Tab-separated table of C-alpha atoms and ligand atoms in Angstrom:
chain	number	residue	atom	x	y	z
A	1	UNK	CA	37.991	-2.319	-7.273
A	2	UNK	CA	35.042	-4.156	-6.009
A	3	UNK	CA	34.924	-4.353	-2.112
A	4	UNK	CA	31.669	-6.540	-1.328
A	5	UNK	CA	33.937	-9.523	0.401
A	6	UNK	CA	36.037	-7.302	2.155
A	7	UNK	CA	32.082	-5.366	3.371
A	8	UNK	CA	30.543	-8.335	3.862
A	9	UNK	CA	33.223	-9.910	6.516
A	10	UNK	CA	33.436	-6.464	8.004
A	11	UNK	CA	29.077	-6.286	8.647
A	12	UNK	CA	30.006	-8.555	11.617
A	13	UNK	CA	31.984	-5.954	13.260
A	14	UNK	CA	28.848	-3.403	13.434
A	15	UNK	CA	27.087	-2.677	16.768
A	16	UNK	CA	23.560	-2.223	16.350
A	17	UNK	CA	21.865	-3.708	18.935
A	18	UNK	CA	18.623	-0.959	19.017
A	19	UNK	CA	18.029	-1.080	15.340
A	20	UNK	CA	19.633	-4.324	14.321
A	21	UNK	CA	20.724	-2.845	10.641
A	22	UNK	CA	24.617	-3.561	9.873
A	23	UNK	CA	26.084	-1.264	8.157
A	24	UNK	CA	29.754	-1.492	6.732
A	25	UNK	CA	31.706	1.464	4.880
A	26	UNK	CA	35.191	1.108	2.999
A	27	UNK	CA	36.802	4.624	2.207
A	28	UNK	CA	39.647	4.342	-0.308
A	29	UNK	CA	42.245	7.555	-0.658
A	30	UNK	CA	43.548	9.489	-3.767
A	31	UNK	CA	47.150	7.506	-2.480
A	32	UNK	CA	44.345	4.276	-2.721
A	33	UNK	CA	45.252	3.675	1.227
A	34	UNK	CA	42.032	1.751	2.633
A	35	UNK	CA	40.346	2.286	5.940
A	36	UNK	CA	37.194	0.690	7.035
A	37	UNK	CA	34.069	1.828	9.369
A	38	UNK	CA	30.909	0.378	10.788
A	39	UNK	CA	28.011	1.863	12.444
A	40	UNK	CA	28.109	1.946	16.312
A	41	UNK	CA	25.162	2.502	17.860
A	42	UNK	CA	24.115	4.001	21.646
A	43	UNK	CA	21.418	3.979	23.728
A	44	UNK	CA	21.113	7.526	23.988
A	45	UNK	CA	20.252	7.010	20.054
A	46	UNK	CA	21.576	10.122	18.329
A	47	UNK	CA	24.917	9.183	19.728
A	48	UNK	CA	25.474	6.873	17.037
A	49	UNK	CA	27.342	6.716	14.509
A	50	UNK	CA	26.880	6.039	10.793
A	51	UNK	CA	29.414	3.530	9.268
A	52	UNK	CA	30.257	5.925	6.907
A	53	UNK	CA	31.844	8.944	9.360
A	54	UNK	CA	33.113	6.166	11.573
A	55	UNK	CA	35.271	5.183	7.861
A	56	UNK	CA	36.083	8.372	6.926
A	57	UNK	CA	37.151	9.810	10.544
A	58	UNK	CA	39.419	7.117	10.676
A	59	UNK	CA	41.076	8.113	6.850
A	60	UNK	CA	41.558	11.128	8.665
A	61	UNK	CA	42.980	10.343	11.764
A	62	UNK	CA	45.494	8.574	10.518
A	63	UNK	CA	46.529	11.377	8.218
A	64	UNK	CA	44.499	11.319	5.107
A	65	UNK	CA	44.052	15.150	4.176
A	66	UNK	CA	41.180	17.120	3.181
A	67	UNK	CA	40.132	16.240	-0.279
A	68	UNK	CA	42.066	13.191	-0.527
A	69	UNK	CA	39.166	10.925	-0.038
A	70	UNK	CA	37.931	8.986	-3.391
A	71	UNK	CA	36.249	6.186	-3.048
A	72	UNK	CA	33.333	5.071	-0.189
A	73	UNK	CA	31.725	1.882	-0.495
A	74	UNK	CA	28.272	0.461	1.103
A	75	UNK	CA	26.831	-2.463	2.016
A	76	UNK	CA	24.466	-2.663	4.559
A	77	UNK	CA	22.475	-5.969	5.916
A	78	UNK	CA	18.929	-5.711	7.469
A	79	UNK	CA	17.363	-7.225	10.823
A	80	UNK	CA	16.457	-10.278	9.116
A	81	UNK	CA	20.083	-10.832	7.745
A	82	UNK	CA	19.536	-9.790	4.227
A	83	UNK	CA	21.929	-7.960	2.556
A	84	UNK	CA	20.190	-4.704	1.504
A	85	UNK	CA	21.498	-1.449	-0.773
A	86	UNK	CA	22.177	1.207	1.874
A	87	UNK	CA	22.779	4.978	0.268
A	88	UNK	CA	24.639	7.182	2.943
A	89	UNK	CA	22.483	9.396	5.107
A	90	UNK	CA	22.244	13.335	4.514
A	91	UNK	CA	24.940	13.591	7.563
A	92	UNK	CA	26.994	11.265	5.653
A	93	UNK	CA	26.802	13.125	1.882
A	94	UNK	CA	27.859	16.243	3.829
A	95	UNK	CA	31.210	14.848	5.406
A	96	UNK	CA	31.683	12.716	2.424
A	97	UNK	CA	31.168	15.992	-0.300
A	98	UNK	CA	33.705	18.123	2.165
A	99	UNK	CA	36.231	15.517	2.713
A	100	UNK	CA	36.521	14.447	-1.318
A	101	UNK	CA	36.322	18.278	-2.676
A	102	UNK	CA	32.551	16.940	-4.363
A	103	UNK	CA	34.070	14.550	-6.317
A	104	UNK	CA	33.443	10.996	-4.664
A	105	UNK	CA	32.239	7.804	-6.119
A	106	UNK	CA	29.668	5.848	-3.927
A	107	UNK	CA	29.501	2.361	-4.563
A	108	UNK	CA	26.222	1.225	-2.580
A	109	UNK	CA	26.563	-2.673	-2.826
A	110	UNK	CA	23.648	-5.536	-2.809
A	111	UNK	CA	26.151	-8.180	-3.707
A	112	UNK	CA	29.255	-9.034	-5.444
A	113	UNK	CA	27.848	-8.322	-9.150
A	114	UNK	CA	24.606	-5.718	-7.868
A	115	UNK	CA	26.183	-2.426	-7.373
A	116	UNK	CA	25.043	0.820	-8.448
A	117	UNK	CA	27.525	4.140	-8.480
A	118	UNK	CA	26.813	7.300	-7.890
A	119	UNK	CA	28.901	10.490	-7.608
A	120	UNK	CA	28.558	12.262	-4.564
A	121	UNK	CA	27.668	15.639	-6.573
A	122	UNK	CA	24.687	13.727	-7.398
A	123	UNK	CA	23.555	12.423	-4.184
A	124	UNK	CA	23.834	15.896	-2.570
A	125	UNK	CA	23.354	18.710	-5.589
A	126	UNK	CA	25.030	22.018	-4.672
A	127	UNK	CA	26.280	20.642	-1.453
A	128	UNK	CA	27.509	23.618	0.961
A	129	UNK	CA	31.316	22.894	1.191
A	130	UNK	CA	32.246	26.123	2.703
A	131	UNK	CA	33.864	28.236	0.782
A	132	UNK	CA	31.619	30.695	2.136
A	133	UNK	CA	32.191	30.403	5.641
B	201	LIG	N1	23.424	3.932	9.231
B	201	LIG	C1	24.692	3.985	8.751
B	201	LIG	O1	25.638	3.463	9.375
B	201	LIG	N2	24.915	4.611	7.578
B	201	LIG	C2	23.942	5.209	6.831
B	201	LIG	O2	24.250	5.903	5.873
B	201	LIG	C3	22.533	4.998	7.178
B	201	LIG	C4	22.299	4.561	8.580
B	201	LIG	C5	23.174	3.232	10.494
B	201	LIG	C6	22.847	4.137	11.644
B	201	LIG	C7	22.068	3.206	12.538
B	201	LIG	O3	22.973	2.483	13.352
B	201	LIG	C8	21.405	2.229	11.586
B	201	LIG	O4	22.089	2.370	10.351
B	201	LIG	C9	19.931	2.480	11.374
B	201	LIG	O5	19.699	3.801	11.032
């Protein structure tokens, strides 16, 4: 399903007063249950957080498992208001690799017909996923 509306009307919801860059994240389950993030930014700047975790820690909390996640999708729009393609951040692959077993789909939007999909094995090659801890 293609979630660019649904991001778009969500970008207003993002808190990014230092860097002014919106981002908006849509996580969709294995169950296809639908929770939504945006970024949320601090002044103490490495307190924020990416639109992305703040989706997928929300899947969790309210009682998505480990593995379950399928789907995320991006859109993210710039200081000037332009939408722009947003991939996640390293921080991002990592939670997104452990929390879907490596097999996500990112959908990184531009607009309602320019998307581009990528699997998450492919945005983060031999991700560590910690089988070895
Ligand atoms: N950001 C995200 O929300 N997701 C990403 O994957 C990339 C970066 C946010 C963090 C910060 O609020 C702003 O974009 C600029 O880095």
């Amino acid at each position: 399903m293609n979630y660019f509306n649904e991001l778009k009307t969500l970008l207003d919801c993002s808190s990014a007063p230092y860097s002014g860059f919106n981002v908006a994240s849509i996580v969709v389950t294995k169950n296809g249950a639908v929770f939504k993030g945006v970024n949320v930014e601090s002044a103490a700047y490495p307190t924020t957080n990416c639109a992305e975790r703040n989706a997928l820690q929300t899947a969790i909390t309210e009682g998505t498992k480990s593995g379950e996640i399928q789907e995320v999708h991006v859109l993210a729009r710039n200081a000037e208001k332009t939408l722009v393609k947003a991939y996640p951040c390293g921080s991002c692959r990592q939670v997104i690799a452990e929390l879907s077993a490596n097999e996500a789909m990112v959908f990184c939007y531009v607009s309602a017909t320019e998307f581009t999909t990528h699997s998450i094995a492919e945005l983060l090659p031999n991700a560590f996923l910690g089988a070895e801890l």
